[in-house]
Short mmCIF file of C-alpha atoms in Angstrom, two decimals:
data_model
loop_
_atom_site.label_atom_id
_atom_site.label_comp_id
_atom_site.label_asym_id
_atom_site.label_seq_id
_atom_site.Cartn_x
_atom_site.Cartn_y
_atom_site.Cartn_z
CA UNK A 41 0.00 0.00 0.00
CA UNK A 42 1.16 3.57 -0.55
CA UNK A 43 -0.16 4.89 2.73
CA UNK A 44 1.00 8.14 4.25
CA UNK A 45 -1.16 8.32 7.34
CA UNK A 46 1.62 8.20 9.92
CA UNK A 47 2.17 11.79 11.04
CA UNK A 48 4.22 13.16 13.88
CA UNK A 49 2.47 12.50 17.18
CA UNK A 50 2.96 16.11 18.24
CA UNK A 51 1.36 17.67 15.18
CA UNK A 52 -1.57 19.99 15.68
CA UNK A 53 -4.93 18.12 15.34
CA UNK A 54 -6.19 20.69 12.83
CA UNK A 55 -3.06 20.18 10.72
CA UNK A 56 -3.60 16.43 10.74
CA UNK A 57 -7.21 16.85 9.63
CA UNK A 58 -6.15 19.23 6.87
CA UNK A 59 -3.66 16.65 5.65
CA UNK A 60 -6.42 14.04 5.57
CA UNK A 61 -8.48 16.38 3.37
CA UNK A 62 -5.49 16.71 1.03
CA UNK A 63 -5.08 12.94 1.00
CA UNK A 64 -8.73 12.50 0.02
CA UNK A 65 -8.34 14.83 -2.96
CA UNK A 66 -5.06 13.24 -4.04
CA UNK A 67 -6.33 9.67 -3.92
CA UNK A 68 -9.74 10.50 -5.37
CA UNK A 69 -8.00 11.88 -8.44
CA UNK A 70 -5.40 9.10 -8.57
CA UNK A 71 -8.02 6.37 -8.54
CA UNK A 72 -10.64 8.13 -10.65
CA UNK A 73 -10.14 6.06 -13.80
CA UNK A 74 -10.19 2.86 -11.76
CA UNK A 75 -13.36 3.63 -9.82
CA UNK A 76 -15.24 5.06 -12.81
CA UNK A 77 -14.22 2.51 -15.46
CA UNK A 78 -17.64 0.80 -15.53
CA UNK A 79 -21.00 2.55 -15.54
CA UNK A 80 -23.22 1.34 -12.70
CA UNK A 81 -26.21 2.46 -14.78
CA UNK A 82 -25.41 0.21 -17.76
CA UNK A 83 -28.09 -2.34 -16.73
CA UNK A 84 -30.85 0.30 -16.71
CA UNK A 85 -32.47 0.56 -20.15
CA UNK A 86 -35.11 3.21 -20.88
CA UNK A 87 -37.88 2.20 -23.27
CA UNK A 88 -38.09 4.55 -26.23
CA UNK A 89 -41.43 6.12 -27.03
CA UNK A 90 -41.99 7.03 -30.68
CA UNK A 91 -44.74 9.50 -29.76
CA UNK A 92 -43.43 11.81 -26.99
CA UNK A 93 -46.25 14.37 -27.45
CA UNK A 94 -44.06 17.03 -25.86
CA UNK A 95 -41.50 19.69 -26.72
CA UNK A 96 -38.33 21.18 -25.26
CA UNK A 97 -40.27 24.34 -24.44
CA UNK A 98 -42.74 22.33 -22.34
CA UNK A 99 -40.09 20.89 -20.00
CA UNK A 100 -39.94 22.24 -16.44
CA UNK A 101 -36.48 21.58 -14.99
CA UNK A 102 -37.38 22.17 -11.36
CA UNK A 103 -36.97 19.34 -8.87
CA UNK A 104 -39.45 19.39 -6.00
CA UNK A 105 -38.21 17.65 -2.89
CA UNK A 106 -40.45 18.49 0.05
CA UNK A 107 -40.67 20.84 3.02
CA UNK A 108 -40.84 23.74 0.57
CA UNK A 109 -37.49 22.81 -0.99
CA UNK A 110 -37.30 23.23 -4.76
CA UNK A 111 -34.16 23.00 -6.92
CA UNK A 112 -33.87 24.81 -10.24
CA UNK A 113 -32.34 21.70 -11.81
CA UNK A 114 -32.69 18.01 -10.92
CA UNK A 115 -28.91 17.53 -10.69
CA UNK A 116 -26.63 19.41 -8.33
CA UNK A 117 -23.00 19.61 -7.19
CA UNK A 118 -22.64 17.00 -4.47
CA UNK A 119 -20.35 17.19 -1.42
CA UNK A 120 -16.64 17.06 -2.24
CA UNK A 121 -14.16 18.88 -0.06
CA UNK A 122 -13.21 21.64 2.36
CA UNK A 123 -10.76 22.31 5.17
CA UNK A 124 -7.51 22.93 3.28
CA UNK A 125 -6.04 25.65 1.05
CA UNK A 126 -6.44 23.37 -1.97
CA UNK A 127 -10.11 22.79 -1.22
CA UNK A 128 -10.75 26.52 -0.81
CA UNK A 129 -9.83 27.06 -4.46
CA UNK A 130 -11.90 24.06 -5.57
CA UNK A 131 -14.97 25.19 -3.63
CA UNK A 132 -14.57 28.72 -4.94
CA UNK A 133 -14.64 27.50 -8.54
CA UNK A 134 -17.48 25.05 -7.99
CA UNK A 135 -19.62 27.62 -6.20
CA UNK A 136 -19.09 30.19 -8.96
CA UNK A 137 -20.36 27.66 -11.49
CA UNK A 138 -23.26 26.73 -9.22
CA UNK A 139 -24.28 30.39 -9.14
CA UNK A 140 -23.90 30.78 -12.92
CA UNK A 141 -26.02 27.73 -13.72
CA UNK A 142 -28.45 27.91 -10.78
CA UNK A 143 -27.31 24.59 -9.38
CA UNK A 144 -27.63 23.62 -5.74
CA UNK A 145 -24.29 22.79 -4.14
CA UNK A 146 -23.38 20.69 -1.12
CA UNK A 147 -20.37 21.47 1.01
CA UNK A 148 -17.85 18.82 1.94
CA UNK A 149 -17.90 17.68 5.55
CA UNK A 150 -17.63 20.68 7.88
CA UNK A 151 -16.56 18.61 10.88
CA UNK A 152 -13.09 20.14 10.76
CA UNK A 153 -14.54 23.67 10.66
CA UNK A 154 -16.96 23.28 13.57
CA UNK A 155 -14.28 21.53 15.64
CA UNK A 156 -11.68 24.22 14.90
CA UNK A 157 -14.07 27.15 14.66
CA UNK A 158 -11.35 29.64 15.62
CA UNK A 159 -9.29 28.81 12.53
CA UNK A 160 -10.25 31.42 9.96
CA UNK A 161 -8.49 29.70 7.06
CA UNK A 162 -10.34 26.44 7.62
CA UNK A 163 -13.67 28.23 7.96
CA UNK A 164 -13.16 30.19 4.76
CA UNK A 165 -12.53 27.03 2.74
CA UNK A 166 -16.24 26.40 3.39
CA UNK A 167 -17.74 29.90 3.62
CA UNK A 168 -16.36 30.70 0.16
CA UNK A 169 -19.26 28.58 -1.14
CA UNK A 170 -21.80 31.11 0.10
CA UNK A 171 -19.59 34.04 -0.86
CA UNK A 172 -19.53 32.88 -4.47
CA UNK A 173 -23.18 31.84 -4.52
CA UNK A 174 -25.04 34.31 -2.28
CA UNK A 175 -28.54 33.54 -3.57
CA UNK A 176 -28.27 29.84 -4.42
CA UNK A 177 -29.28 26.72 -2.54
CA UNK A 178 -26.40 25.48 -0.38
CA UNK A 179 -26.26 22.27 1.66
CA UNK A 180 -24.25 22.28 4.88
CA UNK A 181 -22.65 18.94 5.76
CA UNK A 182 -21.83 17.11 9.01
CA UNK A 183 -21.34 13.53 10.14
CA UNK A 184 -24.09 11.48 11.75
CA UNK A 185 -22.28 11.59 15.10
CA UNK A 186 -22.33 15.40 15.24
CA UNK A 187 -24.17 17.00 18.14
CA UNK A 188 -27.11 19.27 17.49
CA UNK A 189 -25.19 22.36 18.55
CA UNK A 190 -22.42 21.80 16.04
CA UNK A 191 -24.94 20.87 13.36
CA UNK A 192 -26.54 24.28 13.87
CA UNK A 193 -23.08 25.89 13.65
CA UNK A 194 -22.52 24.21 10.28
CA UNK A 195 -25.83 25.55 8.96
CA UNK A 196 -25.13 29.04 10.27
CA UNK A 197 -21.60 29.02 8.85
CA UNK A 198 -22.93 28.71 5.30
CA UNK A 199 -26.33 30.33 5.82
CA UNK A 200 -27.40 26.96 4.43
CA UNK A 201 -30.81 26.08 3.06
CA UNK A 202 -30.37 22.38 3.81
CA UNK A 203 -28.27 20.24 6.14
CA UNK A 204 -26.73 17.07 4.74
CA UNK A 205 -25.92 14.47 7.41
CA UNK A 206 -23.56 11.86 6.01
CA UNK A 207 -23.35 8.25 7.14
CA UNK A 208 -20.04 6.56 6.34
CA UNK A 209 -19.51 3.44 8.44
CA UNK A 210 -17.50 1.63 5.76
CA UNK A 211 -15.17 4.60 5.34
CA UNK A 212 -14.68 4.98 9.10
CA UNK A 213 -13.91 1.28 9.57
CA UNK A 214 -11.09 1.43 7.03
CA UNK A 215 -9.84 4.92 7.99
CA UNK A 216 -6.77 4.61 10.25
CA UNK A 217 -8.06 7.29 12.64
CA UNK A 218 -11.75 6.54 12.04
CA UNK A 219 -14.58 5.77 14.45
CA UNK A 220 -15.13 2.22 15.63
CA UNK A 221 -18.68 2.53 16.97
CA UNK A 222 -21.78 3.52 15.04
CA UNK A 223 -24.89 4.35 17.07
CA UNK A 224 -26.38 7.04 14.90
CA UNK A 225 -30.15 6.78 14.60
CA UNK A 226 -31.04 8.53 17.84
CA UNK A 227 -28.65 11.39 17.11
CA UNK A 228 -29.94 11.73 13.55
CA UNK A 229 -33.47 12.06 14.93
CA UNK A 230 -32.22 14.78 17.31
CA UNK A 231 -30.58 16.68 14.47
CA UNK A 232 -33.77 16.52 12.38
CA UNK A 233 -35.71 17.99 15.29
CA UNK A 234 -33.00 20.42 16.37
CA UNK A 235 -32.15 22.37 13.20
CA UNK A 236 -34.34 24.84 11.34
CA UNK A 237 -33.67 23.60 7.80
CA UNK A 238 -34.57 20.39 5.96
CA UNK A 239 -32.19 17.49 6.65
CA UNK A 240 -30.89 15.04 4.05
CA UNK A 241 -29.32 11.85 5.37
CA UNK A 242 -26.77 10.68 2.79
CA UNK A 243 -24.57 7.64 2.35
CA UNK A 244 -21.08 8.52 1.10
CA UNK A 245 -20.90 5.78 -1.53
CA UNK A 246 -21.94 2.36 -0.26
CA UNK A 247 -25.68 2.51 -0.82
CA UNK A 248 -28.61 1.77 1.46
CA UNK A 249 -30.90 -1.19 1.99
CA UNK A 250 -34.67 -1.26 2.18
CA UNK A 251 -34.37 -1.56 5.97
CA UNK A 252 -32.10 1.48 6.14
CA UNK A 253 -34.73 3.56 4.35
CA UNK A 254 -37.44 2.28 6.69
CA UNK A 255 -35.43 3.03 9.84
CA UNK A 256 -34.52 6.53 8.71
CA UNK A 257 -38.15 7.24 7.87
CA UNK A 258 -39.19 6.00 11.30
CA UNK A 259 -36.62 8.41 12.79
CA UNK A 260 -38.35 11.33 11.09
CA UNK A 261 -36.01 11.78 8.13
CA UNK A 262 -37.89 13.20 5.13
CA UNK A 263 -35.01 13.41 2.64
CA UNK A 264 -32.72 10.44 1.99
CA UNK A 265 -29.81 10.21 -0.44
CA UNK A 266 -29.01 6.54 -1.04
CA UNK A 267 -25.45 7.43 -2.12
CA UNK A 268 -24.52 4.22 -3.90
CA UNK A 269 -21.33 2.49 -4.96
CA UNK A 270 -19.98 3.44 -8.37
CA UNK A 271 -18.30 6.79 -7.85
CA UNK A 272 -15.60 7.94 -5.45
CA UNK A 273 -14.64 4.91 -3.35
CA UNK A 274 -13.69 5.83 0.20
CA UNK A 275 -12.70 2.28 1.08
CA UNK A 276 -10.09 2.45 -1.68
CA UNK A 277 -8.99 5.92 -0.58
CA UNK A 278 -8.75 5.13 3.13
CA UNK A 279 -7.07 1.80 2.46
CA UNK A 280 -4.34 3.68 0.59
CA UNK A 281 -3.81 5.72 3.77
CA UNK A 282 -3.87 2.69 6.06
CA UNK A 283 -0.41 1.34 6.90
CA UNK A 284 -1.68 -1.09 9.51
CA UNK A 285 -4.41 -3.25 7.94
CA UNK A 286 -5.38 -4.19 4.39
CA UNK A 287 -9.06 -3.77 3.49
CA UNK A 288 -8.65 -4.15 -0.28
CA UNK A 289 -11.20 -7.00 -0.23
CA UNK A 290 -13.87 -4.39 0.54
CA UNK A 291 -13.24 -2.43 -2.66
CA UNK A 292 -16.58 -3.63 -4.11
CA UNK A 293 -18.48 -3.35 -0.81
CA UNK A 294 -22.02 -2.03 -0.78
CA UNK A 295 -24.96 -1.51 -3.11
CA UNK A 296 -24.56 0.34 -6.39
CA UNK A 297 -26.67 3.46 -6.90
CA UNK A 298 -29.28 1.66 -9.07
CA UNK A 299 -29.44 -1.21 -6.55
CA UNK A 300 -29.94 1.24 -3.69
CA UNK A 301 -32.66 3.06 -5.64
CA UNK A 302 -34.50 -0.24 -6.14
CA UNK A 303 -34.21 -0.85 -2.40
CA UNK A 304 -35.69 2.59 -1.78
CA UNK A 305 -38.56 1.97 -4.19
CA UNK A 306 -39.45 -1.22 -2.35
CA UNK A 307 -39.32 0.53 1.00
CA UNK A 308 -41.31 3.63 0.08
CA UNK A 309 -44.08 2.04 -1.99
CA UNK A 310 -45.77 0.73 1.14
CA UNK A 311 -45.45 3.98 3.12
CA UNK A 312 -48.33 6.40 3.42
CA UNK A 313 -45.98 9.37 3.76
CA UNK A 314 -42.70 8.29 2.15
CA UNK A 315 -39.50 10.35 2.28
CA UNK A 316 -38.12 11.91 -0.87
CA UNK A 317 -35.28 9.89 -2.36
CA UNK A 318 -32.14 11.44 -3.83
CA UNK A 319 -29.20 9.65 -5.42
CA UNK A 320 -25.51 10.07 -6.00
CA UNK A 321 -22.65 7.76 -6.87
CA UNK A 322 -21.27 6.98 -10.33
CA UNK A 323 -23.31 9.66 -12.11
CA UNK A 324 -21.22 10.76 -15.07
CA UNK A 325 -23.65 11.77 -17.82
CA UNK A 326 -27.06 13.37 -18.34
CA UNK A 327 -28.37 9.92 -19.26
CA UNK A 328 -27.30 8.64 -15.83
CA UNK A 329 -29.33 11.48 -14.29
CA UNK A 330 -32.32 10.40 -16.39
CA UNK A 331 -31.91 6.75 -15.39
CA UNK A 332 -31.71 7.66 -11.70
CA UNK A 333 -34.94 9.61 -12.10
CA UNK A 334 -36.57 6.61 -13.74
CA UNK A 335 -35.63 4.55 -10.66
CA UNK A 336 -37.29 7.05 -8.35
CA UNK A 337 -34.71 9.72 -7.55
CA UNK A 338 -36.21 13.18 -7.22
CA UNK A 339 -32.79 14.83 -7.57
CA UNK A 340 -29.30 13.61 -8.38
CA UNK A 341 -25.93 14.68 -6.97
CA UNK A 342 -22.73 14.70 -9.02
CA UNK A 343 -19.31 14.80 -7.35
CA UNK A 344 -16.43 12.70 -8.70
CA UNK A 345 -17.12 13.33 -12.38
CA UNK A 346 -17.30 17.11 -11.98
CA UNK A 347 -14.25 17.15 -9.71
CA UNK A 348 -12.22 15.16 -12.23
CA UNK A 349 -13.12 17.53 -15.06
CA UNK A 350 -12.19 20.53 -12.88
CA UNK A 351 -8.84 19.13 -11.74
CA UNK A 352 -7.77 17.57 -15.03
CA UNK A 353 -9.12 20.09 -17.54
CA UNK A 354 -9.86 23.29 -15.62
CA UNK A 355 -12.84 25.45 -14.73
CA UNK A 356 -13.63 26.42 -18.34
CA UNK A 357 -14.02 22.76 -19.25
CA UNK A 358 -16.34 22.18 -16.32
CA UNK A 359 -18.31 25.29 -17.30
CA UNK A 360 -18.83 23.80 -20.77
CA UNK A 361 -19.71 20.43 -19.24
CA UNK A 362 -22.43 21.83 -17.00
CA UNK A 363 -23.89 23.85 -19.86
CA UNK A 364 -23.95 20.74 -22.04
CA UNK A 365 -25.57 18.65 -19.29
CA UNK A 366 -28.39 21.15 -18.82
CA UNK A 367 -29.20 21.44 -22.50
CA UNK A 368 -28.90 17.68 -23.07
CA UNK A 369 -31.05 16.79 -20.07
CA UNK A 370 -33.97 18.88 -21.35
CA UNK A 371 -33.83 17.18 -24.75
CA UNK A 372 -33.70 13.71 -23.20
CA UNK A 373 -36.73 14.47 -21.04
CA UNK A 374 -38.52 15.64 -24.18
CA UNK A 375 -37.60 12.43 -25.97
CA UNK A 376 -39.25 10.46 -23.15
CA UNK A 377 -42.34 12.67 -23.18
CA UNK A 378 -41.67 13.95 -19.65
CA UNK A 379 -42.52 17.55 -18.84
CA UNK A 380 -41.07 17.32 -15.31
CA UNK A 381 -38.32 15.29 -13.71
CA UNK A 382 -40.77 13.56 -11.39
CA UNK A 383 -42.58 12.09 -14.42
CA UNK A 384 -39.52 9.98 -15.21
CA UNK A 385 -40.45 7.55 -12.44
CA UNK A 386 -43.56 6.65 -14.46
CA UNK A 387 -41.60 5.77 -17.60
CA UNK A 388 -41.06 2.19 -18.69
CA UNK A 389 -37.63 0.76 -17.98
CA UNK A 390 -36.00 -2.63 -18.43
CA UNK A 391 -33.35 -4.02 -16.08
CA UNK A 392 -30.67 -6.31 -17.44
CA UNK A 393 -27.60 -8.24 -16.29
CA UNK A 394 -26.40 -8.10 -12.71
CA UNK A 395 -28.95 -5.46 -11.74
CA UNK A 396 -31.83 -7.68 -12.80
CA UNK A 397 -30.34 -10.61 -10.88
CA UNK A 398 -29.97 -8.40 -7.80
CA UNK A 399 -33.58 -7.25 -8.07
CA UNK A 400 -34.83 -10.82 -8.35
CA UNK A 401 -32.87 -12.13 -5.37
CA UNK A 402 -33.89 -9.16 -3.23
CA UNK A 403 -37.55 -9.42 -4.38
CA UNK A 404 -37.49 -5.81 -5.53
CA UNK A 405 -39.30 -6.27 -8.85
#
């Protein structure tokens, strides 16, 4: 392994956390081609309709979640980074594009900022998101273990419209300095009750099961991002930092994004007041956004693909990419005869290959 997690024992805790943020960016980019080599949406096949009875002009791009939350577009910039000088520049560029194209944007985990709230440089690597996008929809971001007080601090820091609470047990288990106990449901329920903005509970890339969706709903969560396998792989990243144990066998751990969406469909179809389901993980084209919508996602987050374009080709290339995605998405919705993103869930779709086998064994279709 090419780990580099062993730091001097007398280093400042904030410095160690900043280094971890740098490590995450470095390894995410290093392993991008490996983790994104296969499309997790390849086994989702939309059924063409020869008579769409619609037009581009008729398409409404808004995505309605709930609790009065409406996005201008059904895809958004998902949580990536924060906490280091490198991430400040990345967040500045992403937020400027979010403002230009009216995209919602999620912050990376603010745990480092609320823990070291007196460090102005760390704070600004996050607050630059709101500075660059003063009128847009911004998601704050904390871990599921975070106390209500610090969750409120994260929201206030960004004047956020939404709070994203991430669950990341697989990442923590592999992370050299990660948590080793995961009793989160009660605290998640407290956060939902204790903050004044809608709360999204989001997996960081290992998917969710039907039971996970049910338990979160029972805890009062109204917005759930199934965050499936297929994009940035934090087991792979943390294993590269781990000089003690080898967790490479867990590289394919978890449910893919389409699998997790099928799990969510099965869970919510029997609920009288189901939560809204979002998705992220392995989304690298407008067609992937469409396919996620067909499997029940009301909005779709994009992280690794956008970050790779930004770091490898620059902000102008990402600007062109976002513009292309928006124009392409509207035409694809027209082709399917859908005037709103929510209508995609009513379209006919065929599952093939491994996804179909998964659905059969899990009794999801």
